[in-house]
Amino acid sequence: MRAVRFSVVTAAATVAALTAVTGCAEKSDGKGEGAVQVVAKDDSCEVSKTKLPAGHIELAVQNKGSKVTEVYVLFPDDRIVAERENIGPGTKATITAEIKAGSYEIACKPGMKGHGIRQKIEVSGGKVAKRSPEMDKAVAAYRTYVQAQADETLPKVKVFTDAVAAGDIEAAKKAYADSRIGWERTEPVAESFGDIDPKVDVREDGLEDGQKWTGWHRLEKALWQDKKLGAEEKALAPTLYKDLLDWQKRVGTAEITPTSMANGAKELLDEVATGKVTGEEERYSHTDLVDFKANVEGAEKSYELLKPIATKNDAALTSSLDKQFAALNTLLDKYRTDKNSYVFTSYEKVGKADRKELSDAVNALAEPLSRLAAAVTK
Amino acid sequence: MSEQNRQTSDDETPAGAPSRRALLGWGGAGLALGAVAAGGAVAAVGSGDTPVTAADSGAAVPFHGAHQAGIATAVQDRLHFAAFDVTTKDRAELVALLKEWTRAAERMTAGHAVGDGAYGGLAEAPPDDTGEALGLKPSRLTLTIGFGPSLFAKGRFGLEDRRPDALVELPKFPGDNLDKARSGGDLCVQACADDPQVAVHAIRNLARIGMGRTAIRWSQLGFGKTSSTTPDAQTPRNMMGFKDGTRNISGTDTAALDQHVWVGEKDKGGWMTGGSYLVARRIRMHIETWDRTGLQEQEDVFGRDKGEGAPVGRAKERDEPFLKAMLPSAHVRLAHPDTNDGATILRRGYSFTDGTDGLGRLDAGLFFLAYQRDTRTAFVPLQRRLAAHDALNEYIQHVGSAHFAVPPGVRDKDDWWGRALFS
């Protein structure tokens, strides 16, 4: 999991990738001709055009305010089409996106916080991106996988949340890591719903001012650190279940494309590299290796589905990926007693040198994996 | 794809500076001369007897030559040194990596971005180059590779019979407090440049290219060179405030280089002919205790005065030291070739400061880099003597150590780092 801001980045990257695939015929020339001008100030967000033709759009953003800002193109349900962070006062930035007909909002967030200042835009007509049947097949299979992961996860979440609600610490501890596997396998998709992730998977240090801490890690801390389940924790359990039920219902509507699958796979490894390898993710339960494995499995699933396409374009890349996935899985197997179980060594007990070895293996896989999206779209 | 030059092209070389083409044109012998020019000296070039004025510190140092650049070439201001573990078990993969590294090094030392550059490529793929050196000059970047003893271990790459005798495991010296996490390595790359961003960019890109085949074991940033291979230039000072490197080998003194630095045919050097041996030591200084030491003691410890740098009893820095006038424990006396049967090393060290150590003490000192023809007869006896007797030991501690065989230079576009070793 990540802090809210990071989940936003993930979603944006996912959609940016979508952009690239659908618009692969027309490269942005970056000159900003015909671009929608967005002037961001501390208290306003002026958009030069609110009616646009579908297809490739470009936003030329100018921050005339005094605060660092970020600008989003959002679906009506707040899903992110494209975004740009860290636009400093007095600087310019360009955001490009491939947009289908429909209603959208452009949001400026001065100070990079809150709901932002929003402006509705309407997109009409335009062309529909063409995709090869094998790409459609890969996307459909991945969509099925993502849904299945959510479907299988909910009963496991129920075991966990029921135990918490009942105050059964031991049973809750036992069910904790397992209840997260499906989420971790499909994290880039799960995180694309910007409103669910901060409720279920935020860590204490990722909270924004005034945000109430809920979700898995809140309960993780209660179970392993505080070692008690009070009325508040017990009440949070059904909330977690409800929020994840929301995920299960909405996951089917996620935008998925071949490049978002490829970049999603890479992002799963990035998750491992920044959160799991350091032991930061599961700092109380030390079940990081379970998340680690789930992230790798999710990445591998995306990769397997894309492999027939990628191999045609870059056989050297897929052979290197095959090798590195196998090497990382072999390494992970060292930390569990049996290949089919998800009982892994507590990360607390993994020494510095072993963590370095895991980190090197993650880098060895993530680096070529970062080139998968290009191999898919060539 | 756009060719992203950080450097002005050959034709646009600033007036007064030798063009890169000219530097390359001098060939092997010109390499050292070119380096001197870049280092700020004025040299007469043999080919045309035209005096070449000093190039600015942004110039490019030729990558190709009989010896690797970064040893006898003029010392730049900044360092990023990295030691790597080779993680692949496949010899062919290691060879492929060395070839890729060589091509990337050729480009980066010339001031070009790696591969297809940092922008303009596919939107959904990360760029080939990390981009932080765009717009910067070559900054005299040199990249120098070395092979550690562990690379030659039995059962690894079939190199056990090719390990040079001189590539010994360094003995444990008294007083050493070596951190394994800052020692050793199968490979090393020394990146020196006048701009730290250029040096860091180079190591970062090589590390990235290497992922899956190599992993960084440890690395060290350095600033403020503590010795010079251009003795006419002002001698730099180390973190203790003393001039360091007064008697260093000059990069233009080919006789001294042949005698003390380059592995020769006579050494049965084989693939190492034209190469050298590098010892890297992270030497922590007890800065705070040094700073509250009396001036007299400080000067006694070194055997030179602090202001001018003159040896004890002499007036000028470069006056011949009278060793017997120094205390028997004086650093200069113990390190001098006359005390060590003529053993001479080429120093190329840098100061480092890695913040503080948690006790409020500056984690600072000297990242000592020394090149020599045979470590067994140069650094080892020298360090044995220093470790046993040097008054400076009270104020320093060796905390990291590594030894590398540095192969000869890459001759041309078809050659690559380590070709002679692997063929």
PDB file of N, CA and C in Angstrom, chain A residues 123-200:
ATOM      1  N   VAL A 123     -16.682  16.150 -23.576  1.00  0.00           N
ATOM      2  CA  VAL A 123     -15.930  15.631 -24.720  1.00  0.00           C
ATOM      3  C   VAL A 123     -16.906  14.871 -25.616  1.00  0.00           C
ATOM      4  N   SER A 124     -16.853  15.187 -26.902  1.00  0.00           N
ATOM      5  CA  SER A 124     -17.824  14.533 -27.781  1.00  0.00           C
ATOM      6  C   SER A 124     -17.177  14.039 -29.064  1.00  0.00           C
ATOM      7  N   GLY A 125     -17.863  13.115 -29.724  1.00  0.00           N
ATOM      8  CA  GLY A 125     -17.444  12.614 -31.029  1.00  0.00           C
ATOM      9  C   GLY A 125     -16.122  11.894 -30.973  1.00  0.00           C
ATOM     10  N   GLY A 126     -15.327  12.109 -32.012  1.00  0.00           N
ATOM     11  CA  GLY A 126     -13.980  11.564 -32.019  1.00  0.00           C
ATOM     12  C   GLY A 126     -13.886  10.132 -32.451  1.00  0.00           C
ATOM     13  N   LYS A 127     -12.668   9.674 -32.407  1.00  0.00           N
ATOM     14  CA  LYS A 127     -12.418   8.325 -32.903  1.00  0.00           C
ATOM     15  C   LYS A 127     -12.231   7.360 -31.748  1.00  0.00           C
ATOM     16  N   VAL A 128     -12.438   6.111 -32.037  1.00  0.00           N
ATOM     17  CA  VAL A 128     -12.254   5.079 -31.027  1.00  0.00           C
ATOM     18  C   VAL A 128     -10.967   4.330 -31.342  1.00  0.00           C
ATOM     19  N   ALA A 129     -10.187   4.115 -30.312  1.00  0.00           N
ATOM     20  CA  ALA A 129      -8.902   3.455 -30.531  1.00  0.00           C
ATOM     21  C   ALA A 129      -9.090   2.018 -30.994  1.00  0.00           C
ATOM     22  N   LYS A 130      -8.206   1.599 -31.871  1.00  0.00           N
ATOM     23  CA  LYS A 130      -8.282   0.220 -32.349  1.00  0.00           C
ATOM     24  C   LYS A 130      -7.228  -0.615 -31.627  1.00  0.00           C
ATOM     25  N   ARG A 131      -7.598  -1.831 -31.328  1.00  0.00           N
ATOM     26  CA  ARG A 131      -6.659  -2.703 -30.652  1.00  0.00           C
ATOM     27  C   ARG A 131      -6.720  -4.059 -31.312  1.00  0.00           C
ATOM     28  N   SER A 132      -5.592  -4.737 -31.323  1.00  0.00           N
ATOM     29  CA  SER A 132      -5.582  -6.050 -31.962  1.00  0.00           C
ATOM     30  C   SER A 132      -6.378  -7.047 -31.125  1.00  0.00           C
ATOM     31  N   PRO A 133      -6.912  -8.081 -31.767  1.00  0.00           N
ATOM     32  CA  PRO A 133      -7.683  -9.086 -31.020  1.00  0.00           C
ATOM     33  C   PRO A 133      -6.856  -9.740 -29.916  1.00  0.00           C
ATOM     34  N   GLU A 134      -5.572  -9.938 -30.156  1.00  0.00           N
ATOM     35  CA  GLU A 134      -4.782 -10.581 -29.093  1.00  0.00           C
ATOM     36  C   GLU A 134      -4.607  -9.656 -27.889  1.00  0.00           C
ATOM     37  N   MET A 135      -4.575  -8.365 -28.148  1.00  0.00           N
ATOM     38  CA  MET A 135      -4.515  -7.431 -27.024  1.00  0.00           C
ATOM     39  C   MET A 135      -5.838  -7.455 -26.259  1.00  0.00           C
ATOM     40  N   ASP A 136      -6.938  -7.459 -27.009  1.00  0.00           N
ATOM     41  CA  ASP A 136      -8.241  -7.537 -26.350  1.00  0.00           C
ATOM     42  C   ASP A 136      -8.350  -8.790 -25.496  1.00  0.00           C
ATOM     43  N   LYS A 137      -7.797  -9.856 -26.027  1.00  0.00           N
ATOM     44  CA  LYS A 137      -7.861 -11.132 -25.307  1.00  0.00           C
ATOM     45  C   LYS A 137      -7.068 -11.031 -23.998  1.00  0.00           C
ATOM     46  N   ALA A 138      -5.896 -10.440 -24.078  1.00  0.00           N
ATOM     47  CA  ALA A 138      -5.066 -10.294 -22.877  1.00  0.00           C
ATOM     48  C   ALA A 138      -5.774  -9.425 -21.833  1.00  0.00           C
ATOM     49  N   VAL A 139      -6.372  -8.356 -22.291  1.00  0.00           N
ATOM     50  CA  VAL A 139      -7.064  -7.457 -21.364  1.00  0.00           C
ATOM     51  C   VAL A 139      -8.257  -8.161 -20.724  1.00  0.00           C
ATOM     52  N   ALA A 140      -9.017  -8.879 -21.542  1.00  0.00           N
ATOM     53  CA  ALA A 140     -10.196  -9.581 -21.015  1.00  0.00           C
ATOM     54  C   ALA A 140      -9.781 -10.616 -19.977  1.00  0.00           C
ATOM     55  N   ALA A 141      -8.703 -11.337 -20.278  1.00  0.00           N
ATOM     56  CA  ALA A 141      -8.245 -12.368 -19.333  1.00  0.00           C
ATOM     57  C   ALA A 141      -7.779 -11.716 -18.038  1.00  0.00           C
ATOM     58  N   TYR A 142      -7.124 -10.582 -18.168  1.00  0.00           N
ATOM     59  CA  TYR A 142      -6.637  -9.914 -16.961  1.00  0.00           C
ATOM     60  C   TYR A 142      -7.808  -9.361 -16.152  1.00  0.00           C
ATOM     61  N   ARG A 143      -8.801  -8.851 -16.853  1.00  0.00           N
ATOM     62  CA  ARG A 143      -9.986  -8.339 -16.165  1.00  0.00           C
ATOM     63  C   ARG A 143     -10.647  -9.453 -15.354  1.00  0.00           C
ATOM     64  N   THR A 144     -10.735 -10.630 -15.960  1.00  0.00           N
ATOM     65  CA  THR A 144     -11.297 -11.786 -15.265  1.00  0.00           C
ATOM     66  C   THR A 144     -10.487 -12.112 -14.008  1.00  0.00           C
ATOM     67  N   TYR A 145      -9.153 -12.063 -14.187  1.00  0.00           N
ATOM     68  CA  TYR A 145      -8.258 -12.361 -13.066  1.00  0.00           C
ATOM     69  C   TYR A 145      -8.473 -11.372 -11.913  1.00  0.00           C
ATOM     70  N   VAL A 146      -8.529 -10.102 -12.279  1.00  0.00           N
ATOM     71  CA  VAL A 146      -8.683  -9.057 -11.266  1.00  0.00           C
ATOM     72  C   VAL A 146      -9.990  -9.247 -10.496  1.00  0.00           C
ATOM     73  N   GLN A 147     -11.046  -9.560 -11.243  1.00  0.00           N
ATOM     74  CA  GLN A 147     -12.344  -9.774 -10.588  1.00  0.00           C
ATOM     75  C   GLN A 147     -12.297 -11.003  -9.685  1.00  0.00           C
ATOM     76  N   ALA A 148     -11.678 -12.060 -10.197  1.00  0.00           N
ATOM     77  CA  ALA A 148     -11.595 -13.299  -9.415  1.00  0.00           C
ATOM     78  C   ALA A 148     -10.823 -13.065  -8.123  1.00  0.00           C
ATOM     79  N   GLN A 149      -9.756 -12.269  -8.213  1.00  0.00           N
ATOM     80  CA  GLN A 149      -8.978 -11.980  -7.008  1.00  0.00           C
ATOM     81  C   GLN A 149      -9.841 -11.274  -5.963  1.00  0.00           C
ATOM     82  N   ALA A 150     -10.629 -10.322  -6.429  1.00  0.00           N
ATOM     83  CA  ALA A 150     -11.498  -9.600  -5.493  1.00  0.00           C
ATOM     84  C   ALA A 150     -12.553 -10.552  -4.926  1.00  0.00           C
ATOM     85  N   ASP A 151     -13.131 -11.372  -5.812  1.00  0.00           N
ATOM     86  CA  ASP A 151     -14.174 -12.297  -5.358  1.00  0.00           C
ATOM     87  C   ASP A 151     -13.648 -13.283  -4.323  1.00  0.00           C
ATOM     88  N   GLU A 152     -12.435 -13.763  -4.571  1.00  0.00           N
ATOM     89  CA  GLU A 152     -11.870 -14.747  -3.630  1.00  0.00           C
ATOM     90  C   GLU A 152     -11.391 -14.097  -2.342  1.00  0.00           C
ATOM     91  N   THR A 153     -11.110 -12.824  -2.431  1.00  0.00           N
ATOM     92  CA  THR A 153     -10.560 -12.129  -1.264  1.00  0.00           C
ATOM     93  C   THR A 153     -11.626 -11.826  -0.217  1.00  0.00           C
ATOM     94  N   LEU A 154     -12.813 -11.482  -0.685  1.00  0.00           N
ATOM     95  CA  LEU A 154     -13.829 -11.041   0.268  1.00  0.00           C
ATOM     96  C   LEU A 154     -14.120 -12.043   1.392  1.00  0.00           C
ATOM     97  N   PRO A 155     -14.305 -13.336   1.077  1.00  0.00           N
ATOM     98  CA  PRO A 155     -14.529 -14.272   2.184  1.00  0.00           C
ATOM     99  C   PRO A 155     -13.348 -14.319   3.158  1.00  0.00           C
ATOM    100  N   LYS A 156     -12.122 -14.164   2.616  1.00  0.00           N
ATOM    101  CA  LYS A 156     -10.944 -14.186   3.487  1.00  0.00           C
ATOM    102  C   LYS A 156     -10.906 -12.935   4.369  1.00  0.00           C
ATOM    103  N   VAL A 157     -11.344 -11.843   3.782  1.00  0.00           N
ATOM    104  CA  VAL A 157     -11.426 -10.609   4.561  1.00  0.00           C
ATOM    105  C   VAL A 157     -12.446 -10.813   5.683  1.00  0.00           C
ATOM    106  N   LYS A 158     -13.521 -11.514   5.342  1.00  0.00           N
ATOM    107  CA  LYS A 158     -14.590 -11.722   6.336  1.00  0.00           C
ATOM    108  C   LYS A 158     -14.059 -12.502   7.533  1.00  0.00           C
ATOM    109  N   VAL A 159     -13.250 -13.518   7.257  1.00  0.00           N
ATOM    110  CA  VAL A 159     -12.668 -14.296   8.356  1.00  0.00           C
ATOM    111  C   VAL A 159     -11.875 -13.361   9.273  1.00  0.00           C
ATOM    112  N   PHE A 160     -11.110 -12.497   8.638  1.00  0.00           N
ATOM    113  CA  PHE A 160     -10.280 -11.563   9.410  1.00  0.00           C
ATOM    114  C   PHE A 160     -11.129 -10.559  10.200  1.00  0.00           C
ATOM    115  N   THR A 161     -12.046  -9.917   9.492  1.00  0.00           N
ATOM    116  CA  THR A 161     -12.820  -8.862  10.165  1.00  0.00           C
ATOM    117  C   THR A 161     -13.772  -9.440  11.225  1.00  0.00           C
ATOM    118  N   ASP A 162     -14.258 -10.645  10.971  1.00  0.00           N
ATOM    119  CA  ASP A 162     -15.114 -11.290  11.986  1.00  0.00           C
ATOM    120  C   ASP A 162     -14.308 -11.553  13.261  1.00  0.00           C
ATOM    121  N   ALA A 163     -13.088 -12.025  13.062  1.00  0.00           N
ATOM    122  CA  ALA A 163     -12.243 -12.314  14.235  1.00  0.00           C
ATOM    123  C   ALA A 163     -11.958 -11.030  15.015  1.00  0.00           C
ATOM    124  N   VAL A 164     -11.667  -9.953  14.281  1.00  0.00           N
ATOM    125  CA  VAL A 164     -11.409  -8.676  14.961  1.00  0.00           C
ATOM    126  C   VAL A 164     -12.660  -8.222  15.709  1.00  0.00           C
ATOM    127  N   ALA A 165     -13.791  -8.307  15.032  1.00  0.00           N
ATOM    128  CA  ALA A 165     -15.041  -7.857  15.649  1.00  0.00           C
ATOM    129  C   ALA A 165     -15.351  -8.668  16.903  1.00  0.00           C
ATOM    130  N   ALA A 166     -14.952  -9.944  16.860  1.00  0.00           N
ATOM    131  CA  ALA A 166     -15.220 -10.802  18.007  1.00  0.00           C
ATOM    132  C   ALA A 166     -14.155 -10.647  19.087  1.00  0.00           C
ATOM    133  N   GLY A 167     -13.139  -9.860  18.810  1.00  0.00           N
ATOM    134  CA  GLY A 167     -12.076  -9.652  19.795  1.00  0.00           C
ATOM    135  C   GLY A 167     -11.104 -10.815  19.898  1.00  0.00           C
ATOM    136  N   ASP A 168     -11.113 -11.675  18.887  1.00  0.00           N
ATOM    137  CA  ASP A 168     -10.246 -12.860  18.920  1.00  0.00           C
ATOM    138  C   ASP A 168      -8.892 -12.530  18.278  1.00  0.00           C
ATOM    139  N   ILE A 169      -7.956 -12.102  19.103  1.00  0.00           N
ATOM    140  CA  ILE A 169      -6.670 -11.622  18.590  1.00  0.00           C
ATOM    141  C   ILE A 169      -5.914 -12.704  17.807  1.00  0.00           C
ATOM    142  N   GLU A 170      -5.856 -13.891  18.371  1.00  0.00           N
ATOM    143  CA  GLU A 170      -5.089 -14.955  17.703  1.00  0.00           C
ATOM    144  C   GLU A 170      -5.658 -15.288  16.330  1.00  0.00           C
ATOM    145  N   ALA A 171      -6.965 -15.447  16.269  1.00  0.00           N
ATOM    146  CA  ALA A 171      -7.604 -15.774  14.988  1.00  0.00           C
ATOM    147  C   ALA A 171      -7.417 -14.632  13.993  1.00  0.00           C
ATOM    148  N   ALA A 172      -7.469 -13.416  14.469  1.00  0.00           N
ATOM    149  CA  ALA A 172      -7.307 -12.265  13.586  1.00  0.00           C
ATOM    150  C   ALA A 172      -5.891 -12.205  13.031  1.00  0.00           C
ATOM    151  N   LYS A 173      -4.910 -12.431  13.900  1.00  0.00           N
ATOM    152  CA  LYS A 173      -3.519 -12.435  13.450  1.00  0.00           C
ATOM    153  C   LYS A 173      -3.307 -13.487  12.372  1.00  0.00           C
ATOM    154  N   LYS A 174      -3.912 -14.633  12.575  1.00  0.00           N
ATOM    155  CA  LYS A 174      -3.746 -15.741  11.635  1.00  0.00           C
ATOM    156  C   LYS A 174      -4.355 -15.404  10.281  1.00  0.00           C
ATOM    157  N   ALA A 175      -5.443 -14.673  10.296  1.00  0.00           N
ATOM    158  CA  ALA A 175      -6.172 -14.394   9.041  1.00  0.00           C
ATOM    159  C   ALA A 175      -5.674 -13.127   8.339  1.00  0.00           C
ATOM    160  N   TYR A 176      -4.862 -12.349   9.023  1.00  0.00           N
ATOM    161  CA  TYR A 176      -4.487 -11.022   8.514  1.00  0.00           C
ATOM    162  C   TYR A 176      -3.807 -11.062   7.132  1.00  0.00           C
ATOM    163  N   ALA A 177      -2.660 -11.699   7.058  1.00  0.00           N
ATOM    164  CA  ALA A 177      -1.867 -11.662   5.816  1.00  0.00           C
ATOM    165  C   ALA A 177      -2.653 -12.248   4.646  1.00  0.00           C
ATOM    166  N   ASP A 178      -3.349 -13.331   4.922  1.00  0.00           N
ATOM    167  CA  ASP A 178      -4.123 -14.012   3.881  1.00  0.00           C
ATOM    168  C   ASP A 178      -5.204 -13.097   3.301  1.00  0.00           C
ATOM    169  N   SER A 179      -5.750 -12.261   4.139  1.00  0.00           N
ATOM    170  CA  SER A 179      -6.858 -11.399   3.694  1.00  0.00           C
ATOM    171  C   SER A 179      -6.372 -10.320   2.731  1.00  0.00           C
ATOM    172  N   ARG A 180      -5.070 -10.151   2.641  1.00  0.00           N
ATOM    173  CA  ARG A 180      -4.502  -9.086   1.813  1.00  0.00           C
ATOM    174  C   ARG A 180      -3.993  -9.564   0.455  1.00  0.00           C
ATOM    175  N   ILE A 181      -3.853 -10.861   0.287  1.00  0.00           N
ATOM    176  CA  ILE A 181      -3.177 -11.382  -0.908  1.00  0.00           C
ATOM    177  C   ILE A 181      -3.827 -10.932  -2.213  1.00  0.00           C
ATOM    178  N   GLY A 182      -5.146 -11.052  -2.284  1.00  0.00           N
ATOM    179  CA  GLY A 182      -5.833 -10.684  -3.530  1.00  0.00           C
ATOM    180  C   GLY A 182      -5.658  -9.208  -3.865  1.00  0.00           C
ATOM    181  N   TRP A 183      -5.726  -8.395  -2.826  1.00  0.00           N
ATOM    182  CA  TRP A 183      -5.518  -6.960  -3.001  1.00  0.00           C
ATOM    183  C   TRP A 183      -4.100  -6.681  -3.501  1.00  0.00           C
ATOM    184  N   GLU A 184      -3.137  -7.316  -2.864  1.00  0.00           N
ATOM    185  CA  GLU A 184      -1.738  -7.083  -3.224  1.00  0.00           C
ATOM    186  C   GLU A 184      -1.428  -7.576  -4.641  1.00  0.00           C
ATOM    187  N   ARG A 185      -2.076  -8.644  -5.051  1.00  0.00           N
ATOM    188  CA  ARG A 185      -1.824  -9.160  -6.402  1.00  0.00           C
ATOM    189  C   ARG A 185      -2.298  -8.185  -7.480  1.00  0.00           C
ATOM    190  N   THR A 186      -3.329  -7.446  -7.161  1.00  0.00           N
ATOM    191  CA  THR A 186      -3.932  -6.578  -8.182  1.00  0.00           C
ATOM    192  C   THR A 186      -3.863  -5.116  -7.782  1.00  0.00           C
ATOM    193  N   GLU A 187      -2.861  -4.777  -6.995  1.00  0.00           N
ATOM    194  CA  GLU A 187      -2.800  -3.460  -6.379  1.00  0.00           C
ATOM    195  C   GLU A 187      -2.914  -2.271  -7.347  1.00  0.00           C
ATOM    196  N   PRO A 188      -2.230  -2.294  -8.480  1.00  0.00           N
ATOM    197  CA  PRO A 188      -2.359  -1.118  -9.353  1.00  0.00           C
ATOM    198  C   PRO A 188      -3.802  -0.876  -9.787  1.00  0.00           C
ATOM    199  N   VAL A 189      -4.555  -1.948 -10.017  1.00  0.00           N
ATOM    200  CA  VAL A 189      -5.956  -1.784 -10.391  1.00  0.00           C
ATOM    201  C   VAL A 189      -6.759  -1.351  -9.166  1.00  0.00           C
ATOM    202  N   ALA A 190      -6.508  -2.058  -8.037  1.00  0.00           N
ATOM    203  CA  ALA A 190      -7.241  -1.723  -6.814  1.00  0.00           C
ATOM    204  C   ALA A 190      -7.009  -0.264  -6.445  1.00  0.00           C
ATOM    205  N   GLU A 191      -5.784   0.181  -6.639  1.00  0.00           N
ATOM    206  CA  GLU A 191      -5.453   1.550  -6.255  1.00  0.00           C
ATOM    207  C   GLU A 191      -6.001   2.596  -7.221  1.00  0.00           C
ATOM    208  N   SER A 192      -6.412   2.146  -8.393  1.00  0.00           N
ATOM    209  CA  SER A 192      -6.906   3.128  -9.354  1.00  0.00           C
ATOM    210  C   SER A 192      -8.205   3.748  -8.878  1.00  0.00           C
ATOM    211  N   PHE A 193      -8.859   3.090  -7.925  1.00  0.00           N
ATOM    212  CA  PHE A 193      -9.998   3.741  -7.288  1.00  0.00           C
ATOM    213  C   PHE A 193      -9.450   4.561  -6.131  1.00  0.00           C
ATOM    214  N   GLY A 194      -9.161   5.797  -6.443  1.00  0.00           N
ATOM    215  CA  GLY A 194      -8.443   6.642  -5.492  1.00  0.00           C
ATOM    216  C   GLY A 194      -9.108   6.772  -4.143  1.00  0.00           C
ATOM    217  N   ASP A 195     -10.412   6.495  -4.075  1.00  0.00           N
ATOM    218  CA  ASP A 195     -11.092   6.701  -2.796  1.00  0.00           C
ATOM    219  C   ASP A 195     -11.059   5.462  -1.905  1.00  0.00           C
ATOM    220  N   ILE A 196     -10.800   4.285  -2.469  1.00  0.00           N
ATOM    221  CA  ILE A 196     -10.831   3.078  -1.633  1.00  0.00           C
ATOM    222  C   ILE A 196      -9.489   2.849  -0.933  1.00  0.00           C
ATOM    223  N   ASP A 197      -8.425   2.999  -1.702  1.00  0.00           N
ATOM    224  CA  ASP A 197      -7.097   2.720  -1.158  1.00  0.00           C
ATOM    225  C   ASP A 197      -6.791   3.449   0.159  1.00  0.00           C
ATOM    226  N   PRO A 198      -7.062   4.756   0.265  1.00  0.00           N
ATOM    227  CA  PRO A 198      -6.746   5.433   1.524  1.00  0.00           C
ATOM    228  C   PRO A 198      -7.593   4.954   2.701  1.00  0.00           C
ATOM    229  N   LYS A 199      -8.689   4.273   2.408  1.00  0.00           N
ATOM    230  CA  LYS A 199      -9.515   3.777   3.508  1.00  0.00           C
ATOM    231  C   LYS A 199      -9.044   2.408   3.990  1.00  0.00           C
ATOM    232  N   VAL A 200      -8.533   1.609   3.060  1.00  0.00           N
ATOM    233  CA  VAL A 200      -8.245   0.228   3.449  1.00  0.00           C
ATOM    234  C   VAL A 200      -6.757  -0.071   3.646  1.00  0.00           C
TER     235      VAL A 200
END
